[in-house]
Short mmCIF file of C-alpha atoms in Angstrom, two decimals:
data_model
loop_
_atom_site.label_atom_id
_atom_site.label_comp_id
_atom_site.label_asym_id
_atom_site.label_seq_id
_atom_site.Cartn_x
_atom_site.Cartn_y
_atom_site.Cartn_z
CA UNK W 1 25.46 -8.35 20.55
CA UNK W 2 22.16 -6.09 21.65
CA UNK W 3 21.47 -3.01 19.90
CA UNK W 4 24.06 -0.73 19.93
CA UNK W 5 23.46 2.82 21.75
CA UNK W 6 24.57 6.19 20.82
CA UNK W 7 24.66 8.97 23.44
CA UNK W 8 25.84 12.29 22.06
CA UNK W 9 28.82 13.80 23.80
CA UNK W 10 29.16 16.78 22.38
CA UNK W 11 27.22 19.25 20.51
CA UNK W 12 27.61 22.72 20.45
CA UNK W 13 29.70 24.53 17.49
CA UNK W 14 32.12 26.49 20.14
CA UNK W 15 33.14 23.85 21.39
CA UNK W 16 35.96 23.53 18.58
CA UNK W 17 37.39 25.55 16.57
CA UNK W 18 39.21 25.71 13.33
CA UNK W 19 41.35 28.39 11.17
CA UNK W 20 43.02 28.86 7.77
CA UNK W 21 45.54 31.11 9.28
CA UNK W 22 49.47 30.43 9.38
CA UNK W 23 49.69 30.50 13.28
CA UNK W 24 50.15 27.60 15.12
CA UNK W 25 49.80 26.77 18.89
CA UNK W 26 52.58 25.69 21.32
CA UNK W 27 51.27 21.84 20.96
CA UNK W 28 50.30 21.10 17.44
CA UNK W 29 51.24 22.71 13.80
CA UNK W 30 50.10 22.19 10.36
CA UNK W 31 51.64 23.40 6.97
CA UNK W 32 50.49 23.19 3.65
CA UNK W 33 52.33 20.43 1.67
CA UNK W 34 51.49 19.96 -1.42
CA UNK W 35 48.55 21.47 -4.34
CA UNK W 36 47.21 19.37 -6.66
CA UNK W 37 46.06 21.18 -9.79
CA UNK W 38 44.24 19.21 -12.96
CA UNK W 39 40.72 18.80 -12.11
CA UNK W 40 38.62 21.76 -14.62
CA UNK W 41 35.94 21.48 -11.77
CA UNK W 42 35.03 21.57 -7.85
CA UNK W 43 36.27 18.21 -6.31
CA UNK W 44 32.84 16.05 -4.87
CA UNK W 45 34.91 12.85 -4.07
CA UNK W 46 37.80 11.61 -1.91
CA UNK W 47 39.59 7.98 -1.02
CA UNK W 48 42.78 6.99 -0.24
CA UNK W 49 44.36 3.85 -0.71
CA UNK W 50 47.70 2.16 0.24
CA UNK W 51 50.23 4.64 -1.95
CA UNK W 52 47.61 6.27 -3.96
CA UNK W 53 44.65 9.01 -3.04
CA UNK W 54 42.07 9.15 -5.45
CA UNK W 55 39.99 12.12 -6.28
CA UNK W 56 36.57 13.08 -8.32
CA UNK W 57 34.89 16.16 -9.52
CA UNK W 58 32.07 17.80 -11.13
CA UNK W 59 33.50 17.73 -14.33
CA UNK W 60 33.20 13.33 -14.51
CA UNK W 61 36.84 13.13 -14.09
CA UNK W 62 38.67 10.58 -11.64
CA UNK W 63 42.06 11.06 -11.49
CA UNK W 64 44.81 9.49 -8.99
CA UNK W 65 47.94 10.93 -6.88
CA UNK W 66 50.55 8.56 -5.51
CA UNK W 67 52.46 8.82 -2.25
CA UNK W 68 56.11 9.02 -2.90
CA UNK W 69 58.93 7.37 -1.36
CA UNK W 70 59.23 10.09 1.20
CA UNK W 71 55.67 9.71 2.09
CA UNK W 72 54.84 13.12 0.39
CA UNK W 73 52.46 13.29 -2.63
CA UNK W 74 53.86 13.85 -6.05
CA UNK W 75 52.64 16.39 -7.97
CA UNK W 76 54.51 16.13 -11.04
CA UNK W 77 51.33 17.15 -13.94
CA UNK W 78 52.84 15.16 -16.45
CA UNK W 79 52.96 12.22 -14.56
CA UNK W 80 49.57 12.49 -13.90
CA UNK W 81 48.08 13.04 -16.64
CA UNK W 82 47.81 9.60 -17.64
CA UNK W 83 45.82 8.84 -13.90
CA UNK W 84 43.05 9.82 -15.58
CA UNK W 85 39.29 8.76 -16.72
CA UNK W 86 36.48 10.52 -17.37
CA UNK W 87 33.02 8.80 -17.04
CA UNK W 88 29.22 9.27 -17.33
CA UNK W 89 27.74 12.74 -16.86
CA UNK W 90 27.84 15.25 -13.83
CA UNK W 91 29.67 14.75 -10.63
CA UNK W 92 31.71 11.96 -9.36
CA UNK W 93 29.73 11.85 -5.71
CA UNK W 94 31.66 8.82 -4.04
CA UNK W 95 34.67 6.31 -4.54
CA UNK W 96 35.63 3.51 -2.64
CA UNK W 97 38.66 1.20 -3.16
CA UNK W 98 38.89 -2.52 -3.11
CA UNK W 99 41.76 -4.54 -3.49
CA UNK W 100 42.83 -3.84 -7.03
CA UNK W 101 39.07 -2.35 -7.85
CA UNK W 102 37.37 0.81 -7.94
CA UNK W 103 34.24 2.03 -7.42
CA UNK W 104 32.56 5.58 -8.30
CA UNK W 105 28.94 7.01 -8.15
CA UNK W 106 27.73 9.35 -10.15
CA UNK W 107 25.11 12.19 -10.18
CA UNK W 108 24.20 10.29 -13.82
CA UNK W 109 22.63 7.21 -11.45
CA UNK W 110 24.90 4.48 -12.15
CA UNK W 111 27.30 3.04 -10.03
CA UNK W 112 30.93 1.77 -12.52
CA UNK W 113 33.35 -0.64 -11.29
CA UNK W 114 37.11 -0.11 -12.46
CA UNK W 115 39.81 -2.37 -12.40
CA UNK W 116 43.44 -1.03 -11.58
CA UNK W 117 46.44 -1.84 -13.02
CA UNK W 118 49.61 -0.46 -11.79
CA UNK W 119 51.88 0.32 -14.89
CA UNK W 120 55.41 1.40 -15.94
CA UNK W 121 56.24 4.59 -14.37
CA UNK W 122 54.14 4.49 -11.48
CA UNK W 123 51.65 5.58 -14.14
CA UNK W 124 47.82 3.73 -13.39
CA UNK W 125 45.57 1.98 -15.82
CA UNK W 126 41.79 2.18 -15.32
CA UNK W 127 39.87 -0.41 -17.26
CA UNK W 128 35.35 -0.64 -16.35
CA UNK W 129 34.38 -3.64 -15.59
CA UNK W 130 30.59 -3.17 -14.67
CA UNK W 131 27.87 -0.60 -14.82
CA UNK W 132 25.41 -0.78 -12.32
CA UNK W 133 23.14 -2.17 -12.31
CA UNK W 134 24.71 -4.48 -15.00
CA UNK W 135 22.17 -5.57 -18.61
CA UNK W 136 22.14 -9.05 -16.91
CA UNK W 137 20.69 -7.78 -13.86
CA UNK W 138 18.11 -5.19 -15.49
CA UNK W 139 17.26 -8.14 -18.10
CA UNK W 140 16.39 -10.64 -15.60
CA UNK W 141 14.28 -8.28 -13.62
CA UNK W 142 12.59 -7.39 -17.06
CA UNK W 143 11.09 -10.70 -17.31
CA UNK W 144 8.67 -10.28 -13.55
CA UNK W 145 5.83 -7.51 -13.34
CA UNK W 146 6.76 -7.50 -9.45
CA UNK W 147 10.20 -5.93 -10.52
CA UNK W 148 8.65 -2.81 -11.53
CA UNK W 149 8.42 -0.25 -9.23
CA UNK W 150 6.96 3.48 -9.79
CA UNK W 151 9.12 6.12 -10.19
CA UNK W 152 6.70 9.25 -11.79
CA UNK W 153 3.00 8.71 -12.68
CA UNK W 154 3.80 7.32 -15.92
CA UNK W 155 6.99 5.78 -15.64
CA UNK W 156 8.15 2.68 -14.31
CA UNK W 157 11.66 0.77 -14.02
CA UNK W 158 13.21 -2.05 -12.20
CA UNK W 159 13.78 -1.81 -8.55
CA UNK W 160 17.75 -2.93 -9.22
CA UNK W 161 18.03 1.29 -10.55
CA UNK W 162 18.73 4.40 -8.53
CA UNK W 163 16.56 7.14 -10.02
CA UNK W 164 18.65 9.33 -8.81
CA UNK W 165 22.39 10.43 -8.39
CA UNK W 166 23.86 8.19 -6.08
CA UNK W 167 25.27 9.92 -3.69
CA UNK W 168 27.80 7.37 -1.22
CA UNK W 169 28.90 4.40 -1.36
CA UNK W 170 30.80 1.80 1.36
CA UNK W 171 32.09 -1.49 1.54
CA UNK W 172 31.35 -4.23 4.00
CA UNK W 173 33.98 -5.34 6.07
CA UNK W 174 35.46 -8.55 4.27
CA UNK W 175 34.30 -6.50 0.73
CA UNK W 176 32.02 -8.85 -0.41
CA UNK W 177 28.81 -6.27 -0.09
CA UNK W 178 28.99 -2.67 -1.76
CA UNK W 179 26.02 -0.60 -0.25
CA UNK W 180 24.82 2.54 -1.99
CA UNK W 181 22.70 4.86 -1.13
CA UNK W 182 20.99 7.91 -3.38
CA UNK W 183 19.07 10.90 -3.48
CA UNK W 184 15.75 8.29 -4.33
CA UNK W 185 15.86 7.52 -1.26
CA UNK W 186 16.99 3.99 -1.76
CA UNK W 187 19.55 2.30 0.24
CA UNK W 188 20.86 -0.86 -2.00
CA UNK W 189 23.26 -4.03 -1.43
CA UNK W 190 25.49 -5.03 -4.27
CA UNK W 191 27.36 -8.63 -4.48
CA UNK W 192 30.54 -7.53 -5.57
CA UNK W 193 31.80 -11.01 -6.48
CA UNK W 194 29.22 -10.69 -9.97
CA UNK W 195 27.72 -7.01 -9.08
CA UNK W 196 24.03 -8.20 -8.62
CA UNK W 197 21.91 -6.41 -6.95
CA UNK W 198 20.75 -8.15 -3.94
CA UNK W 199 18.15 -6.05 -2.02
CA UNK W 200 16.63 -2.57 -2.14
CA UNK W 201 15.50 -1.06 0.54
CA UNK W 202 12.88 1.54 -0.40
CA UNK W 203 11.73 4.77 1.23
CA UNK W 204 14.63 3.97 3.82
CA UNK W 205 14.17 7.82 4.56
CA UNK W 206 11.92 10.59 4.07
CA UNK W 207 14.23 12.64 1.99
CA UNK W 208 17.44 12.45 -0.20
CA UNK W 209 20.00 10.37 1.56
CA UNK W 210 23.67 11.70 1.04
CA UNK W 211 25.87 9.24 3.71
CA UNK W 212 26.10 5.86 4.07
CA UNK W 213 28.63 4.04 6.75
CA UNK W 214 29.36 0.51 8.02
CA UNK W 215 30.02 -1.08 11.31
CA UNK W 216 32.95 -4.27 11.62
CA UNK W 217 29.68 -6.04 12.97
CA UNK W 218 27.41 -5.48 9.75
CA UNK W 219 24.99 -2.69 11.36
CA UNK W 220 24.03 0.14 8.24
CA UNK W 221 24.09 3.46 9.44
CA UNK W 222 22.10 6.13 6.78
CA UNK W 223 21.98 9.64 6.22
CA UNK W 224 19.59 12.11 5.46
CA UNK W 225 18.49 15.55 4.21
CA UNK W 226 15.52 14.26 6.82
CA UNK W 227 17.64 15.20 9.44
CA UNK W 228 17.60 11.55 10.32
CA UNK W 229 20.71 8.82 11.32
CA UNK W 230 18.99 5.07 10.84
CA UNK W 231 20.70 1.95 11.74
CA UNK W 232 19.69 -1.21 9.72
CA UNK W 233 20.52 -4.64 10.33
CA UNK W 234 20.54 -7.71 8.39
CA UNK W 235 17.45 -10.39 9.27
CA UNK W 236 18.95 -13.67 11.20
CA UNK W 237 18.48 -15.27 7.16
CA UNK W 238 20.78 -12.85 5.96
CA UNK W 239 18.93 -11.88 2.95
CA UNK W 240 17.39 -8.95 4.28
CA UNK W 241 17.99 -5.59 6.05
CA UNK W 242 15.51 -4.12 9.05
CA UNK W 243 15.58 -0.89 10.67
CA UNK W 244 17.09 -1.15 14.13
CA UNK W 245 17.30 2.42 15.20
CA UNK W 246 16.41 6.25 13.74
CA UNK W 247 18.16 8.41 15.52
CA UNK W 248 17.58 12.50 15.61
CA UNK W 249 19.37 15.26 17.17
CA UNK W 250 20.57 16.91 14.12
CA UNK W 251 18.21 19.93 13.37
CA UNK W 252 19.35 20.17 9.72
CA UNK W 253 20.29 17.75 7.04
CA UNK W 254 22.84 15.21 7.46
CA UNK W 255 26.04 15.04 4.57
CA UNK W 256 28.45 12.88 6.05
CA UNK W 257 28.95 10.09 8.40
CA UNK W 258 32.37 8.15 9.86
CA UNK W 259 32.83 5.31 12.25
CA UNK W 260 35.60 4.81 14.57
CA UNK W 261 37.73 1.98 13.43
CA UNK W 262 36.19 -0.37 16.30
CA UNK W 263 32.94 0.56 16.29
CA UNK W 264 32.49 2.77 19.43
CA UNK W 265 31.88 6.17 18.01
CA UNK W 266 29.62 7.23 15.29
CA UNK W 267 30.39 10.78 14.08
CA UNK W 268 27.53 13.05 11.84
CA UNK W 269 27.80 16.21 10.34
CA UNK W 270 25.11 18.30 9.17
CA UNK W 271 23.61 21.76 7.77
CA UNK W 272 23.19 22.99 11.33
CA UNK W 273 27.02 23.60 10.97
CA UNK W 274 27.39 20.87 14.21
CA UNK W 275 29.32 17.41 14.02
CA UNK W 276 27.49 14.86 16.92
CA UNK W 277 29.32 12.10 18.25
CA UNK W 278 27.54 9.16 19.44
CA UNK W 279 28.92 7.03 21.84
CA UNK W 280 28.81 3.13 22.14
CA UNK W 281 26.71 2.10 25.27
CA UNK W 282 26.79 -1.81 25.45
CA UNK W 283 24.93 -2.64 28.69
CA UNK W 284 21.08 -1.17 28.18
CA UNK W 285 21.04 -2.44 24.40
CA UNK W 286 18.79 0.48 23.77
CA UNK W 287 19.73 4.09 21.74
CA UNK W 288 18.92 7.43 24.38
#
């Protein structure tokens, strides 16, 4: 496959609209289901997985709701309270789910890997199985001078660390990567099958990155408070990632990106109070 191309469609805020009223149109209604109350902070974090949505805040809590029989969420307090853990310190900034694994980054830099088990009750177990970057991996890098990298004037660590909170996180498409990316700068490429760190790939923008997002056909699509989208690919060896594309219409910084489930839409939201969709063009190879 060429490089894929992005033309944006649409652009300008009035082109949508949205309201918290109670009215509804002849075509389409909403209503309120359901509140969730336990979280003692703002919520930073969202996923949802088979029966169960998962949520994190400010306050380092990760807690889960499951999807009831009747498809509703149960929001029995009790019952939750157990579908709780608290980790590191600040907010929880991104989870993703995994077969019977979760992830979460945190504002404190790491990246911790939970393992689920479903108990009695309907009640959820959450047991860490890794810290990122795991001792292993930081103690091995130790051991090389051409691990360290420079993080202030008088302070170096190893390149496997985010330096600062990581902000997103995704999952390749058979879930054998975890990519993360941070306000460093960095984007990085975890194994998840032993957590190592495989690649870092520094300066990837000019400014904090806050989104990360993965294409079915491997392509990396970043982020930034740079008011940048890039789009990096892996080399034909596989071991490393290239930039492919930087695209800019955004006039703001970017929070948030989300692919169409096949691929032909990329979809950006930014400060500038716009979301830009950017369609798949397969026959020039080349981004407008």
């Amino acid at each position: 496959m060429g490089i894929m191309e992005f033309h944006q469609t649409f652009h300008n805020s009035d082109q949508f609209s949205s309201s918290c009223s109670s009215s509804s149109s002849s075509s389409s209604s909403s209503s309120c289901l359901t509140t969730f109350k336990g979280h003692s902070s703002y919520i930073s974090s969202l996923t949802l997985a088979g029966k169960f949505l998962y949520s994190g805040s400010s306050d380092k809590e990760i807690r889960s709701w499951r999807r009831s029989p009747s498809q509703e969420f149960e929001s029995n307090q009790e019952e939750f309270q157990n579908n709780m853990v608290t980790a590191g310190h600040g907010a929880v900034k991104s989870l993703v789910v995994s077969s019977d694994k979760l992830y979460s980054a945190h504002q404190d830099q790491k990246i911790r890997v939970w393992r689920i088990s479903n108990e009695f009750d309907h009640h959820q177990k959450y047991t860490r199985l890794a810290t990122l970057p795991t001792l292993g991996d930081r103690t091995a890098r130790l051991l090389m001078p051409n691990n360290q990298v420079q993080i202030r004037r008088h302070k170096k660590c190893t390149w496997v660390h985010h330096v600062d909170t990581v902000s997103a996180l995704a999952l390749s498409n058979d879930e054998s990567l975890l990519y993360s990316v941070s306000w460093d700068r960095t984007l990085k490429i975890w194994r998840t099958s032993d957590f190592k760190c495989l690649e870092s790939v520094a300066g990837a923008h000019d400014d904090a990155i806050n989104a990360v997002a993965i294409a079915g056909d491997g392509d990396v699509y970043t982020g930034s408070t740079d008011k940048r989208i890039k789009v990096w690919r892996k080399n034909p060896d596989g071991k490393r990632h290239f930039l492919v594309q930087t695209l800019e219409k955004h006039s703001s910084g970017i929070n948030a990106l989300a692919l169409a489930g096949d691929g032909s839409a990329l979809f950006s939201g930014a400060c500038d109070r716009v979301v830009l969709v950017w369609e798949k063009e397969e026959e020039s190879g080349l981004m407008e």
